[in-house]
Short mmCIF file of C-alpha atoms in Angstrom, two decimals:
data_model
loop_
_atom_site.label_atom_id
_atom_site.label_comp_id
_atom_site.label_asym_id
_atom_site.label_seq_id
_atom_site.Cartn_x
_atom_site.Cartn_y
_atom_site.Cartn_z
CA UNK L 1 132.99 93.85 111.81
CA UNK L 2 130.57 96.56 112.86
CA UNK L 3 129.75 99.34 110.41
CA UNK L 4 128.59 102.85 111.20
CA UNK L 5 125.40 104.00 109.51
CA UNK L 6 127.42 106.25 107.18
CA UNK L 7 129.75 103.39 106.19
CA UNK L 8 126.75 101.15 105.58
CA UNK L 9 125.11 103.77 103.34
CA UNK L 10 128.36 104.22 101.40
CA UNK L 11 128.58 100.45 100.85
CA UNK L 12 124.93 100.27 99.78
CA UNK L 13 125.60 103.10 97.30
CA UNK L 14 128.66 101.22 95.99
CA UNK L 15 126.62 98.02 95.60
CA UNK L 16 123.91 99.99 93.81
CA UNK L 17 126.55 101.28 91.39
CA UNK L 18 127.92 97.78 90.84
CA UNK L 19 124.42 96.55 90.01
CA UNK L 20 123.56 99.45 87.70
CA UNK L 21 126.89 100.38 86.11
CA UNK L 22 128.66 97.04 86.00
CA UNK L 23 125.53 94.83 85.70
CA UNK L 24 126.89 92.60 88.43
CA UNK L 25 124.79 89.93 90.04
CA UNK L 26 124.73 88.95 93.70
CA UNK L 27 127.48 86.30 93.42
CA UNK L 28 129.94 88.64 91.67
CA UNK L 29 129.29 91.43 94.17
CA UNK L 30 129.95 89.06 97.07
CA UNK L 31 133.16 87.97 95.36
CA UNK L 32 134.27 91.59 94.91
CA UNK L 33 133.90 92.27 98.63
CA UNK L 34 135.51 88.99 99.68
CA UNK L 35 138.43 89.61 97.28
CA UNK L 36 138.94 93.01 98.91
CA UNK L 37 139.54 91.22 102.21
CA UNK L 38 136.31 92.00 103.98
CA UNK L 39 136.27 90.38 107.36
CA UNK L 40 132.51 90.04 107.51
CA UNK L 41 130.53 86.98 106.56
CA UNK L 42 128.79 86.39 103.28
CA UNK L 43 125.47 86.75 105.11
CA UNK L 44 126.30 90.37 106.05
CA UNK L 45 127.16 91.20 102.45
CA UNK L 46 123.88 89.61 101.33
CA UNK L 47 121.97 91.87 103.75
CA UNK L 48 123.71 94.92 102.28
CA UNK L 49 122.90 93.73 98.75
CA UNK L 50 119.24 93.31 99.77
CA UNK L 51 119.24 96.88 101.10
CA UNK L 52 120.72 98.14 97.82
CA UNK L 53 118.09 96.26 95.83
CA UNK L 54 115.34 97.74 98.05
CA UNK L 55 116.80 101.21 97.41
CA UNK L 56 116.77 100.61 93.65
CA UNK L 57 113.23 99.23 93.70
CA UNK L 58 112.07 102.33 95.55
CA UNK L 59 113.82 104.60 93.05
CA UNK L 60 112.50 102.72 90.01
CA UNK L 61 108.93 102.80 91.28
CA UNK L 62 108.68 106.60 91.41
CA UNK L 63 106.61 108.39 88.75
CA UNK L 64 109.54 110.74 88.07
CA UNK L 65 111.82 107.83 87.21
CA UNK L 66 109.24 106.17 84.97
CA UNK L 67 108.63 109.49 83.20
CA UNK L 68 112.36 110.03 82.63
CA UNK L 69 112.75 106.49 81.26
CA UNK L 70 109.78 106.99 78.93
CA UNK L 71 111.12 110.35 77.73
CA UNK L 72 114.54 108.77 77.14
CA UNK L 73 113.07 105.85 75.17
CA UNK L 74 110.76 108.10 73.15
CA UNK L 75 113.73 110.29 72.27
CA UNK L 76 115.72 107.23 71.15
CA UNK L 77 112.82 105.92 69.05
CA UNK L 78 112.53 109.33 67.40
CA UNK L 79 116.24 109.31 66.54
CA UNK L 80 116.00 105.77 65.15
CA UNK L 81 112.91 106.71 63.16
CA UNK L 82 114.59 109.81 61.69
CA UNK L 83 117.77 107.91 60.83
CA UNK L 84 115.97 105.02 59.14
CA UNK L 85 113.58 107.37 57.35
CA UNK L 86 116.50 109.41 56.01
CA UNK L 87 118.23 106.18 54.95
CA UNK L 88 115.07 105.23 53.04
CA UNK L 89 114.39 102.10 55.08
CA UNK L 90 110.62 102.44 55.50
CA UNK L 91 109.95 99.07 57.22
CA UNK L 92 112.49 99.85 59.92
CA UNK L 93 111.28 103.41 60.41
CA UNK L 94 107.70 102.13 60.70
CA UNK L 95 108.77 99.65 63.38
CA UNK L 96 110.49 102.43 65.34
CA UNK L 97 107.36 104.55 65.07
CA UNK L 98 105.16 101.67 66.22
CA UNK L 99 107.46 100.94 69.16
CA UNK L 100 107.24 104.58 70.22
CA UNK L 101 103.45 104.51 69.92
CA UNK L 102 103.18 101.31 71.97
CA UNK L 103 105.37 102.88 74.63
CA UNK L 104 103.11 105.94 74.70
CA UNK L 105 100.04 103.67 74.84
CA UNK L 106 98.77 105.21 71.61
CA UNK L 107 98.79 102.03 69.61
CA UNK L 108 96.94 99.06 71.02
CA UNK L 109 97.96 95.51 70.21
CA UNK L 110 96.60 94.46 66.83
CA UNK L 111 96.30 97.98 65.40
CA UNK L 112 98.54 98.88 62.51
CA UNK L 113 100.30 102.09 61.53
CA UNK L 114 101.18 102.63 57.90
CA UNK L 115 103.33 105.49 56.61
CA UNK L 116 103.31 106.21 52.89
CA UNK L 117 104.70 109.39 51.41
CA UNK L 118 104.45 111.24 54.73
CA UNK L 119 100.82 110.16 55.18
CA UNK L 120 100.19 108.27 58.41
CA UNK L 121 97.27 105.86 58.62
CA UNK L 122 96.23 104.00 61.77
CA UNK L 123 94.12 100.93 61.13
CA UNK L 124 92.26 99.90 64.27
CA UNK L 125 91.10 96.32 64.64
CA UNK L 126 87.90 95.39 66.40
CA UNK L 127 86.95 98.96 67.30
CA UNK L 128 83.40 100.24 67.41
CA UNK L 129 83.22 104.00 67.04
CA UNK L 130 80.06 104.24 69.11
CA UNK L 131 81.12 105.01 72.64
CA UNK L 132 78.72 104.87 75.58
CA UNK L 133 80.77 106.34 78.42
CA UNK L 134 78.04 105.62 80.95
CA UNK L 135 78.87 101.92 80.69
CA UNK L 136 82.45 102.39 81.83
CA UNK L 137 83.48 101.01 85.18
CA UNK L 138 85.11 103.27 87.77
CA UNK L 139 88.56 101.93 86.79
CA UNK L 140 87.86 102.44 83.07
CA UNK L 141 86.68 106.02 83.70
CA UNK L 142 89.85 106.74 85.67
CA UNK L 143 91.98 105.27 82.87
CA UNK L 144 90.13 107.34 80.24
CA UNK L 145 90.60 110.48 82.34
CA UNK L 146 94.31 109.70 82.70
CA UNK L 147 94.72 109.18 78.95
CA UNK L 148 92.77 112.35 78.12
CA UNK L 149 94.99 114.40 80.42
CA UNK L 150 98.07 112.72 78.95
CA UNK L 151 96.92 113.64 75.43
CA UNK L 152 96.67 117.38 76.25
#
């Protein structure tokens, strides 16, 4: 069975949807196509699945996608925080706040955020407040620059 480029792209889009929307794995996708009476071999379906996975990997690696995922997760953490705070469940609201801060790279591993009566305290562990920026490597300077721009 020979497919046109358009047909192939439509199938790849369908496979992409099966992966994302239905959370189907390779074996189930192959079974779907075989059950529909496809006259091609399992190897051909595997090639189309590989193309769909490549398409998804390309999409998921874009800065726009990562930004949208982060914004979505931050929004969800804010809703969880507000709900738990309103319900009076401080430990849960603190965990939601910490998860949001870890996601935003504000809170490093080992640091602790405490919220008491609307007062937020961040306790940093193992931090010296004397910074000599001349000792930073090129990579560290780039990371600092990135974080400073992100904070604006």
